[in-house]
Coordinates of C-alpha atoms in Angstrom, one line a residue:
M1 CA 28.8 81.3 91.5
Y2 CA 29.6 80.0 94.4
P3 CA 25.8 78.0 96.4
L4 CA 27.1 80.0 99.3
G5 CA 27.3 83.6 97.6
F6 CA 24.0 83.5 97.8
L7 CA 22.9 83.7 101.4
P8 CA 25.4 86.9 102.0
F9 CA 23.4 88.6 99.1
F10 CA 19.7 88.4 100.6
Y11 CA 21.1 89.4 104.0
S12 CA 21.7 92.6 102.6
L13 CA 17.9 92.2 100.7
V14 CA 16.0 91.2 103.8
P15 CA 16.1 89.1 107.4
E16 CA 18.1 86.5 108.4
Q17 CA 14.8 83.8 108.4
G18 CA 13.9 85.7 104.5
A19 CA 17.5 85.6 103.5
V20 CA 17.8 81.4 104.5
A21 CA 14.9 80.9 102.4
A22 CA 14.9 83.1 98.8
A23 CA 18.6 82.0 98.8
L24 CA 17.1 78.1 98.9
V25 CA 14.0 78.6 96.9
I26 CA 15.3 81.2 94.4
P27 CA 18.0 78.3 92.8
A28 CA 15.4 76.0 92.9
L29 CA 12.8 78.2 91.2
V30 CA 15.8 78.3 88.3
L31 CA 16.7 75.1 87.7
A32 CA 12.6 74.0 87.8
L33 CA 12.9 77.2 84.1
W34 CA 16.2 75.2 83.3
F35 CA 14.9 71.9 83.0
Y36 CA 10.5 72.9 82.0
A37 CA 13.3 75.0 79.2
I38 CA 14.5 71.8 78.2
A39 CA 11.8 69.4 77.8
T40 CA 9.7 71.7 76.1
R41 CA 12.1 72.5 73.5
S42 CA 10.9 72.2 70.5
S43 CA 13.4 70.1 67.6
S44 CA 14.2 71.5 64.7
D45 CA 16.3 70.1 61.4
H46 CA 20.2 70.1 61.2
A47 CA 22.3 70.8 58.5
D48 CA 23.8 68.0 56.4
D49 CA 27.2 68.2 57.4
A50 CA 25.8 68.7 61.4
P51 CA 27.2 65.5 63.5
V52 CA 24.1 62.9 64.1
H53 CA 21.7 63.8 67.6
L54 CA 22.0 60.9 70.3
P55 CA 18.4 60.8 71.3
G56 CA 17.6 61.4 74.8
S57 CA 18.9 64.9 76.7
S58 CA 17.5 64.0 79.9
L59 CA 19.1 63.4 82.9
S60 CA 18.5 59.2 82.9
H61 CA 20.3 59.7 79.4
I62 CA 23.6 62.2 80.5
L63 CA 24.2 60.3 83.6
P64 CA 26.5 57.5 82.4
F65 CA 28.4 59.8 81.0
F66 CA 30.1 60.9 83.9
H67 CA 30.2 57.9 85.6
R68 CA 31.1 55.7 83.2
R69 CA 32.2 57.4 80.9
F70 CA 34.0 55.2 78.6
D71 CA 31.1 53.0 78.1
F72 CA 28.5 56.6 77.3
I73 CA 31.3 57.4 74.8
N74 CA 31.8 53.6 73.1
Q75 CA 28.1 53.1 73.3
G76 CA 27.0 56.3 71.4
F77 CA 29.2 55.0 69.0
Q78 CA 26.4 51.9 68.1
L79 CA 23.8 54.2 69.0
A80 CA 24.8 56.8 65.9
G81 CA 26.1 54.1 63.4
Q82 CA 28.8 56.8 63.1
A83 CA 32.1 58.1 63.5
I84 CA 30.9 61.6 65.0
Y85 CA 28.2 62.3 67.2
Q86 CA 26.9 64.8 69.8
F87 CA 24.9 65.2 72.6
S88 CA 23.5 67.4 74.7
L89 CA 24.6 68.0 78.4
L90 CA 20.9 69.8 79.7
R91 CA 21.0 72.7 76.6
T92 CA 24.9 72.6 75.6
P93 CA 26.6 70.6 72.3
V94 CA 28.7 68.2 72.7
I95 CA 30.2 67.0 70.1
V96 CA 32.7 63.6 70.4
L97 CA 35.1 63.1 66.8
S98 CA 36.0 59.4 67.0
G99 CA 38.9 58.5 62.9
E100 CA 42.2 59.3 61.3
S101 CA 40.6 62.4 59.9
A102 CA 39.0 64.2 63.0
R103 CA 42.3 63.5 65.1
R104 CA 44.1 65.5 62.7
D105 CA 41.9 67.7 62.4
F106 CA 41.1 68.5 66.8
F107 CA 44.9 68.5 66.9
Q108 CA 45.5 70.9 64.8
A109 CA 42.6 72.8 65.1
K110 CA 44.4 76.6 66.5
D111 CA 40.2 78.2 67.9
L112 CA 39.7 75.2 70.4
D113 CA 39.7 76.6 74.4
L114 CA 41.3 73.4 76.2
N115 CA 40.6 75.5 79.5
A116 CA 37.2 76.3 78.7
G117 CA 36.3 72.7 77.5
F118 CA 38.1 71.2 80.9
K119 CA 36.5 73.0 83.2
F120 CA 33.2 72.8 81.9
L121 CA 33.6 68.9 81.3
S122 CA 35.6 68.0 84.2
G123 CA 34.7 70.3 87.1
A124 CA 37.1 68.1 88.9
I125 CA 39.4 70.7 89.5
P126 CA 39.2 73.9 92.8
M127 CA 37.3 76.7 90.6
M128 CA 37.5 79.7 92.3
P129 CA 37.1 81.9 90.2
G130 CA 40.3 84.8 89.5
V131 CA 42.5 82.6 90.9
T132 CA 42.2 79.2 89.2
S133 CA 39.3 80.1 87.0
N134 CA 37.6 82.3 84.7
L135 CA 40.9 84.3 83.4
E136 CA 42.5 87.0 81.5
A137 CA 44.1 85.6 78.3
R138 CA 47.5 86.8 79.6
R139 CA 46.9 85.6 82.8
I140 CA 46.6 82.3 81.4
A141 CA 49.7 83.0 78.9
L142 CA 51.3 84.4 81.4
I143 CA 51.2 80.5 84.1
H144 CA 52.0 78.3 81.6
K145 CA 55.4 80.2 80.6
R146 CA 56.2 80.1 84.5
L147 CA 55.7 76.7 83.9
A148 CA 57.7 76.4 81.2
S149 CA 60.4 78.3 83.3
A150 CA 60.2 75.8 86.1
Q151 CA 61.2 73.0 83.2
T152 CA 64.2 74.5 82.1
T153 CA 67.4 71.8 82.2
D154 CA 69.1 73.7 85.4
R155 CA 66.1 74.0 87.1
L156 CA 64.8 70.5 86.9
A157 CA 68.7 69.3 87.6
R158 CA 68.5 70.9 91.0
L159 CA 65.0 69.0 91.6
L160 CA 66.6 66.3 90.5
P161 CA 67.4 64.3 94.0
Q162 CA 65.0 66.5 95.3
I163 CA 62.1 63.9 93.7
L164 CA 64.8 60.7 94.4
E165 CA 65.1 61.9 98.1
D166 CA 61.9 62.5 98.6
S167 CA 60.7 59.4 97.3
R168 CA 63.3 57.7 99.2
R169 CA 61.8 58.9 102.7
T170 CA 58.0 58.3 101.1
M171 CA 59.1 54.3 100.9
D172 CA 60.8 54.8 103.9
T173 CA 57.6 54.2 105.8
W174 CA 55.6 51.2 103.6
G175 CA 58.7 49.1 105.3
F176 CA 61.5 46.7 104.1
S177 CA 58.5 44.0 103.3
G178 CA 55.2 43.9 102.9
T179 CA 51.9 44.3 100.5
L180 CA 50.2 47.5 99.0
D181 CA 47.9 49.0 97.7
P182 CA 49.8 50.9 94.2
F183 CA 46.7 52.7 93.6
E184 CA 47.0 53.8 97.2
R185 CA 50.4 54.4 98.3
I186 CA 52.2 55.5 94.8
S187 CA 49.6 58.4 94.3
E188 CA 50.3 59.8 98.0
L189 CA 54.0 59.3 96.3
I190 CA 53.6 61.1 93.4
F191 CA 51.7 63.9 95.4
Q192 CA 55.2 64.9 97.8
T193 CA 56.8 65.1 95.0
T194 CA 54.3 67.6 92.9
V195 CA 54.4 69.5 95.2
R196 CA 58.4 69.8 95.7
C197 CA 58.6 70.8 92.4
L198 CA 55.6 73.2 92.1
A199 CA 55.0 74.5 95.7
F200 CA 56.7 76.0 98.4
T201 CA 59.8 73.6 100.4
E202 CA 58.2 75.4 103.2
L203 CA 55.3 72.4 102.7
A204 CA 57.1 69.6 100.8
D205 CA 59.2 69.8 103.6
D206 CA 56.1 68.8 105.9
P207 CA 53.8 65.4 105.8
V208 CA 51.3 66.7 107.7
K209 CA 50.3 69.2 104.9
V210 CA 51.3 67.8 102.4
R211 CA 48.9 64.8 103.7
R212 CA 46.4 67.1 104.3
L213 CA 46.6 68.6 101.0
K214 CA 46.2 65.3 99.6
E215 CA 43.0 64.9 101.3
L216 CA 41.5 68.0 100.4
Y217 CA 43.0 67.0 96.4
D218 CA 41.0 64.2 96.9
T219 CA 37.5 65.2 98.1
L220 CA 37.4 68.0 95.2
D221 CA 37.9 64.6 93.5
T222 CA 34.3 62.9 95.2
A223 CA 32.6 65.5 95.9
T224 CA 33.1 66.4 91.6
T225 CA 29.0 65.1 90.9
P226 CA 26.9 65.7 87.9
T227 CA 24.9 68.6 89.8
T228 CA 28.4 70.6 90.3
V229 CA 30.0 70.0 86.7
L230 CA 26.1 71.3 84.8
L231 CA 24.6 73.8 87.7
P232 CA 28.1 74.3 90.1
W233 CA 25.5 77.3 91.5
L234 CA 23.0 75.4 93.7
P235 CA 22.8 74.4 96.8
G236 CA 23.6 71.8 97.7
P237 CA 25.7 69.1 100.6
T238 CA 28.9 68.3 98.1
A239 CA 28.5 71.7 97.1
V240 CA 29.8 73.0 99.3
R241 CA 31.9 70.0 100.4
R242 CA 33.7 71.1 97.6
L243 CA 33.4 74.8 97.8
L244 CA 34.8 74.2 102.1
A245 CA 38.1 71.6 100.2
T246 CA 38.9 74.7 98.2
K247 CA 38.6 77.3 100.8
R248 CA 40.5 74.8 103.2
I249 CA 43.4 74.3 100.2
Y250 CA 43.8 78.5 98.9
D251 CA 44.0 78.7 102.9
I252 CA 47.5 76.7 103.3
I253 CA 48.6 78.0 99.9
S254 CA 47.7 81.6 100.8
T255 CA 49.0 81.3 104.5
T256 CA 52.6 79.7 103.2
L257 CA 53.3 82.2 100.9
D258 CA 52.0 85.1 103.0
E259 CA 54.9 83.7 105.4
R260 CA 57.5 84.0 103.1
T261 CA 57.3 87.4 101.8
Q262 CA 57.2 88.9 105.3
S263 CA 59.9 86.9 106.7
G264 CA 61.7 88.1 103.2
M265 CA 63.7 84.9 103.5
A266 CA 64.4 83.6 99.9
R267 CA 64.2 79.9 98.8
D268 CA 65.5 77.9 95.7
D269 CA 61.7 76.9 94.4
T270 CA 59.2 77.4 92.0
P271 CA 57.1 80.0 94.0
Q272 CA 60.5 81.6 94.5
M273 CA 61.3 82.8 91.4
L274 CA 57.4 84.1 90.9
I275 CA 57.7 85.7 93.9
D276 CA 60.9 87.0 92.3
A277 CA 59.5 87.6 88.5
G278 CA 56.7 90.3 90.7
D279 CA 54.2 88.2 89.2
E280 CA 50.5 88.4 91.6
R281 CA 49.4 87.1 94.6
M282 CA 46.9 85.0 93.0
I283 CA 48.3 84.2 89.8
I284 CA 51.3 83.2 92.3
I285 CA 47.8 81.0 94.4
G286 CA 46.1 80.3 91.1
F287 CA 49.6 78.7 90.0
I288 CA 50.2 76.1 93.1
M289 CA 46.8 75.3 93.3
G290 CA 45.6 74.4 89.9
L291 CA 48.9 72.5 88.8
L292 CA 49.0 70.4 92.2
V293 CA 46.5 68.7 91.4
A294 CA 46.7 68.5 87.6
G295 CA 50.4 67.3 87.8
A296 CA 49.2 65.5 90.8
R297 CA 46.8 63.4 89.0
S298 CA 47.8 62.0 85.6
T299 CA 51.3 61.1 86.9
G300 CA 49.9 59.7 89.8
T301 CA 47.9 57.3 87.7
T302 CA 50.4 56.8 85.1
A303 CA 52.7 55.8 88.2
S304 CA 50.6 53.7 89.9
W305 CA 50.1 51.3 86.8
L306 CA 54.1 50.9 85.6
I307 CA 54.9 49.9 89.1
T308 CA 52.0 47.2 88.9
F309 CA 52.4 46.3 85.5
L310 CA 56.6 45.9 86.0
S311 CA 55.8 44.1 89.2
G312 CA 53.5 41.7 86.5
H313 CA 56.0 41.9 84.0
P314 CA 59.5 40.8 85.9
Q315 CA 61.1 40.5 83.0
W316 CA 60.6 44.5 81.8
K317 CA 61.9 45.3 85.5
E318 CA 64.8 43.7 85.1
K319 CA 65.4 45.2 81.2
A320 CA 64.5 48.7 83.7
A321 CA 67.3 48.1 86.2
E322 CA 70.1 46.6 83.7
E323 CA 69.5 50.2 81.8
V324 CA 69.7 51.8 85.4
R325 CA 72.5 50.3 86.3
R326 CA 74.5 50.9 82.8
L327 CA 73.6 54.9 84.1
I328 CA 75.3 54.5 86.5
A329 CA 78.9 52.6 85.3
E330 CA 79.2 55.5 83.1
H331 CA 77.6 58.7 85.1
A332 CA 78.2 57.4 88.5
S333 CA 81.6 55.3 89.3
H334 CA 81.5 55.7 92.4
A335 CA 78.4 53.9 92.9
P336 CA 78.7 50.1 92.4
S337 CA 78.7 48.0 89.3
S338 CA 76.0 45.5 87.7
T339 CA 78.8 43.1 88.0
E340 CA 79.4 44.6 92.0
K341 CA 75.6 44.0 92.1
H342 CA 75.6 40.1 91.2
A343 CA 78.4 39.4 92.8
A344 CA 76.6 40.7 95.8
T345 CA 74.0 38.1 95.8
E346 CA 77.2 35.5 96.4
G347 CA 77.8 36.8 99.6
Q348 CA 80.2 39.3 98.8
D349 CA 79.7 43.0 99.0
P350 CA 76.0 43.8 99.6
P351 CA 74.1 46.3 97.0
A352 CA 73.8 49.7 97.7
S353 CA 70.8 50.8 100.6
L354 CA 68.1 52.3 99.2
S355 CA 69.3 55.6 100.7
Q356 CA 72.8 55.4 98.9
L357 CA 70.6 54.0 96.1
S358 CA 69.4 57.4 96.0
S359 CA 72.6 59.2 95.8
T360 CA 74.0 57.3 93.6
L361 CA 70.9 57.9 91.1
S362 CA 71.5 61.9 92.2
A363 CA 75.1 61.6 90.2
I364 CA 73.3 60.8 87.3
P365 CA 73.3 64.3 85.2
L366 CA 69.6 65.1 83.9
S367 CA 70.9 64.8 79.8
A368 CA 71.5 60.9 80.8
W369 CA 68.1 61.1 82.4
D370 CA 67.1 62.7 79.0
T371 CA 68.2 61.0 76.5
Q372 CA 70.0 57.1 77.5
T373 CA 66.8 55.9 78.7
P374 CA 65.4 53.5 76.0
T375 CA 63.6 51.3 78.1
L376 CA 62.6 53.6 80.7
D377 CA 61.4 55.6 77.4
A378 CA 58.6 52.7 76.5
L379 CA 57.6 51.3 79.4
I380 CA 56.1 54.6 80.1
R381 CA 55.0 55.3 76.4
E382 CA 52.7 52.1 77.0
T383 CA 51.9 53.0 80.2
L384 CA 50.4 55.9 79.1
R385 CA 48.9 53.9 75.8
V386 CA 46.9 51.5 77.6
A387 CA 46.5 53.0 81.3
E388 CA 45.7 57.2 80.9
P389 CA 41.6 57.3 80.7
H390 CA 41.9 60.5 79.1
V391 CA 39.7 61.9 77.1
A392 CA 40.9 65.6 75.8
M393 CA 38.5 68.7 75.9
R394 CA 37.4 71.9 74.2
Q395 CA 35.1 74.5 73.4
Y396 CA 35.2 76.3 69.9
V397 CA 35.4 79.7 70.8
P398 CA 36.4 82.3 67.3
Q399 CA 39.5 83.9 67.8
N400 CA 38.2 86.7 65.6
P401 CA 34.5 85.9 65.1
S402 CA 32.4 87.9 62.7
A403 CA 29.8 90.2 64.6
D404 CA 29.4 88.3 67.8
E405 CA 29.4 84.5 67.2
K406 CA 26.8 83.1 66.4
G407 CA 27.7 85.2 63.6
A408 CA 30.8 83.4 63.4
A409 CA 31.5 79.6 60.7
P410 CA 31.0 76.8 62.4
L411 CA 34.1 74.6 62.6
Y412 CA 34.5 71.3 60.3
L413 CA 36.1 68.5 62.0
G414 CA 36.5 65.5 60.1
G415 CA 34.2 67.1 57.4
K416 CA 31.5 68.1 60.4
A417 CA 30.4 71.2 61.5
V418 CA 30.7 72.4 64.9
P419 CA 29.2 75.5 65.5
P420 CA 30.3 78.3 68.2
G421 CA 30.0 77.8 71.6
A422 CA 29.8 74.1 71.3
F423 CA 32.3 71.4 73.1
V424 CA 34.8 68.7 71.6
M425 CA 35.7 66.1 73.1
Y426 CA 38.1 63.4 71.8
P427 CA 38.4 59.8 73.6
F428 CA 42.1 59.2 73.2
S429 CA 41.0 55.4 73.1
D430 CA 39.6 56.1 69.9
V431 CA 42.8 55.5 68.8
H432 CA 45.2 53.9 71.8
L433 CA 42.7 50.7 71.9
S434 CA 42.3 50.6 68.5
S435 CA 42.7 47.0 66.8
E436 CA 43.5 48.7 63.2
V437 CA 46.3 50.9 65.5
Y438 CA 47.8 48.2 67.9
K439 CA 47.4 44.4 67.5
D440 CA 45.3 43.5 71.2
P441 CA 45.4 46.9 71.7
W442 CA 44.5 45.6 75.8
R443 CA 48.1 44.2 76.6
W444 CA 50.7 46.2 78.0
D445 CA 54.1 45.3 75.9
P446 CA 57.0 48.5 75.2
A447 CA 57.4 46.1 72.8
R448 CA 56.0 46.8 71.0
T449 CA 56.6 47.1 67.1
E450 CA 53.9 50.1 66.5
M451 CA 54.5 52.4 68.6
N452 CA 57.4 53.7 65.4
L453 CA 53.4 54.3 63.5
K454 CA 53.8 57.2 61.0
A455 CA 50.0 57.9 60.5
P456 CA 49.1 60.8 61.9
Y457 CA 48.6 61.5 65.8
A458 CA 48.7 57.6 66.5
Y459 CA 49.5 58.1 69.0
V460 CA 48.7 60.9 71.9
G461 CA 50.2 60.2 75.3
M462 CA 50.6 63.3 76.4
G463 CA 48.5 65.1 73.8
A464 CA 49.7 66.0 70.0
G465 CA 49.3 68.9 67.8
S466 CA 49.1 72.4 68.9
T467 CA 48.1 70.8 73.1
V468 CA 51.0 69.0 74.3
C469 CA 51.0 68.9 78.0
L470 CA 52.6 72.0 79.7
G471 CA 54.3 69.2 82.2
K472 CA 55.6 66.1 80.2
R473 CA 58.8 67.1 81.3
L474 CA 58.7 67.1 84.5
A475 CA 56.1 64.3 84.2
T476 CA 58.8 62.1 82.4
L477 CA 61.7 63.0 85.2
E478 CA 59.6 62.0 87.9
L479 CA 58.1 59.1 86.6
K480 CA 61.7 57.5 85.0
L481 CA 63.3 58.8 88.9
I482 CA 60.9 57.2 90.6
T483 CA 60.9 53.6 88.6
A484 CA 64.6 53.5 89.0
L485 CA 63.8 53.6 92.8
F486 CA 61.8 50.7 92.5
V487 CA 63.4 48.0 89.8
L488 CA 66.7 49.5 91.7
G489 CA 65.6 48.8 95.3
Y490 CA 63.3 46.1 95.4
D491 CA 64.6 42.1 95.0
E492 CA 61.1 41.7 94.7
L493 CA 58.6 43.1 93.2
R494 CA 55.1 40.8 92.4
A495 CA 51.8 41.3 91.8
V496 CA 49.4 39.6 93.8
D497 CA 45.6 39.3 95.4
S498 CA 43.8 40.6 98.9
K499 CA 45.6 36.8 100.8
G500 CA 49.2 37.6 99.1
A501 CA 48.8 35.0 96.2
P502 CA 50.8 36.1 92.3
L503 CA 48.4 37.1 90.7
A504 CA 47.5 34.4 87.0
E505 CA 46.5 37.8 85.2
L506 CA 47.0 42.0 85.5
P507 CA 43.3 43.1 85.5
R508 CA 42.6 45.7 83.2
P509 CA 42.4 49.4 83.3
N510 CA 39.1 50.9 84.3
W511 CA 38.4 53.4 81.7
N512 CA 35.4 54.4 83.8
D513 CA 37.4 56.1 86.0
I514 CA 38.5 58.9 84.5
L515 CA 40.4 60.4 86.7
T516 CA 43.0 57.4 88.6
C517 CA 41.9 54.5 86.7
K518 CA 41.9 52.4 88.8
P519 CA 41.1 48.6 88.8
P520 CA 38.0 47.3 91.0
A521 CA 39.0 47.3 94.6
G522 CA 40.5 44.1 96.5
S523 CA 41.6 43.2 92.5
C524 CA 45.2 43.7 92.8
Y525 CA 49.0 44.5 94.9
V526 CA 51.8 44.8 94.7
R527 CA 54.1 42.5 97.1
F528 CA 58.1 44.3 97.8
G529 CA 60.8 43.1 99.4
R530 CA 64.2 45.7 100.2
T531 CA 67.8 44.7 98.8
A532 CA 69.6 43.2 100.8
A533 CA 71.8 45.8 102.3
D534 CA 68.0 47.5 103.5
A535 CA 66.8 44.6 104.5
S536 CA 70.1 43.7 106.8
P537 CA 70.2 44.8 110.6
S538 CA 72.4 47.0 110.2
G539 CA 69.4 48.7 108.2
P540 CA 67.7 51.7 110.0
P541 CA 65.6 50.7 113.2
S542 CA 62.2 51.6 111.6
S543 CA 59.4 49.2 111.0
R544 CA 61.1 46.1 108.6
T545 CA 57.6 45.4 107.1
S546 CA 54.5 46.8 106.1
S547 CA 50.8 45.7 104.6
S548 CA 48.9 48.3 103.2
L549 CA 46.0 46.3 102.1
A550 CA 42.5 47.1 102.3

């Protein structure tokens, strides 16, 4: 229940003054009773196969879980002295896993509910009962089916030039040279392309509405606190901010849907596919509301770090550029070849502008982007390993409980018992940042041989087992196209500090930032310079320099 839901309820029972007082006092009393129950609960003996408990369940003990999750999880392993432990979020048990055996069991288990786990432990998605949360299993299955349909070969082939053109237009706003914060600007770019891929054409074509949606989703991120996650019904300023942001996102999407259906004008986009299939209105709205943030946030994090890594590793920028030039030579013969590009630097015909480059890349077939880009694949894979601070979250919900949930048998993961209803977490850092699996694990090296390890689930970048990222194909295509524009569209791409001086070393991804993995503010920027044709006087008459330094 949303916090403001109390007020109209009490208005129907008592006068206005009494309703306001009741709406504030009653939730406070419930909260006080909750804390009392936690404080006075008795400790019980646990079976030998139960995970060891971390000491303490008060707010002071669990606050780091929300603010410094990477540190909290690792310190938990140190305190427990075991590969599996549990702690309590108020009265809710949460079990944290590590190690090869537990990892294999986790990704192969069938009774772990991803949606329930993410909803409870994350909280950073717009929650509307019946729209994005509390959905019946058939509705969840339908949304997954529609997402798969949005990534068919035919659909992605039509989206490919649109993704490139949206990216090109966004990059044009940066000017021809300057300095940008990749964790702001590239995140905005990815949000634009995600709106294009998953939402209405009318929204994607309106930069003002796209910017407004981005601001509202950012509000959901900043308004996600321990209180809003654990006690979403409790009135408070952040809860109200989340509620209002969610309502405004809903209004934008629902209004656009209504205008589309009332006009009778069909468009070639993903929502039209749902409309034509006869899907319910709330399914269409929930599909867009939920997937916009899920896609844009994770893909935006990967894209921001990928370009940052390339700005600090010029040899890999050149390797990626050579691969894209080869694709152009093989599949877009009208475009300048690699030889012509290098000849341009010697005073001959200049290389294509960013606009021409976008058009040229659009001529490369989807099959080539899918199967003929080993260098781009390696860049994405290694970036996901080093800079995707994901913690897989599930709830053990037995599919066939004997009588009720309490009567169901425990689930064994890594040899430890998980009771029905408990939440389970597997931090990707357990394997991706393990020195036992990867040599010098914090080092970004797309050429590392460990990436071909045969060990079970040694790499889980976009999920593994029964829960692979449902938007993997679309996200991978977005990342490849944007990388291609960067490596061929910019002659200069260099990591610098806030004063513009080249960085001797890139900052380490901040895994405590569970949403974006951003490094400390002001620690890294990217200096860029367009290719010769775009920088020439004959280029577009827009601003030729820009600076996005904070």
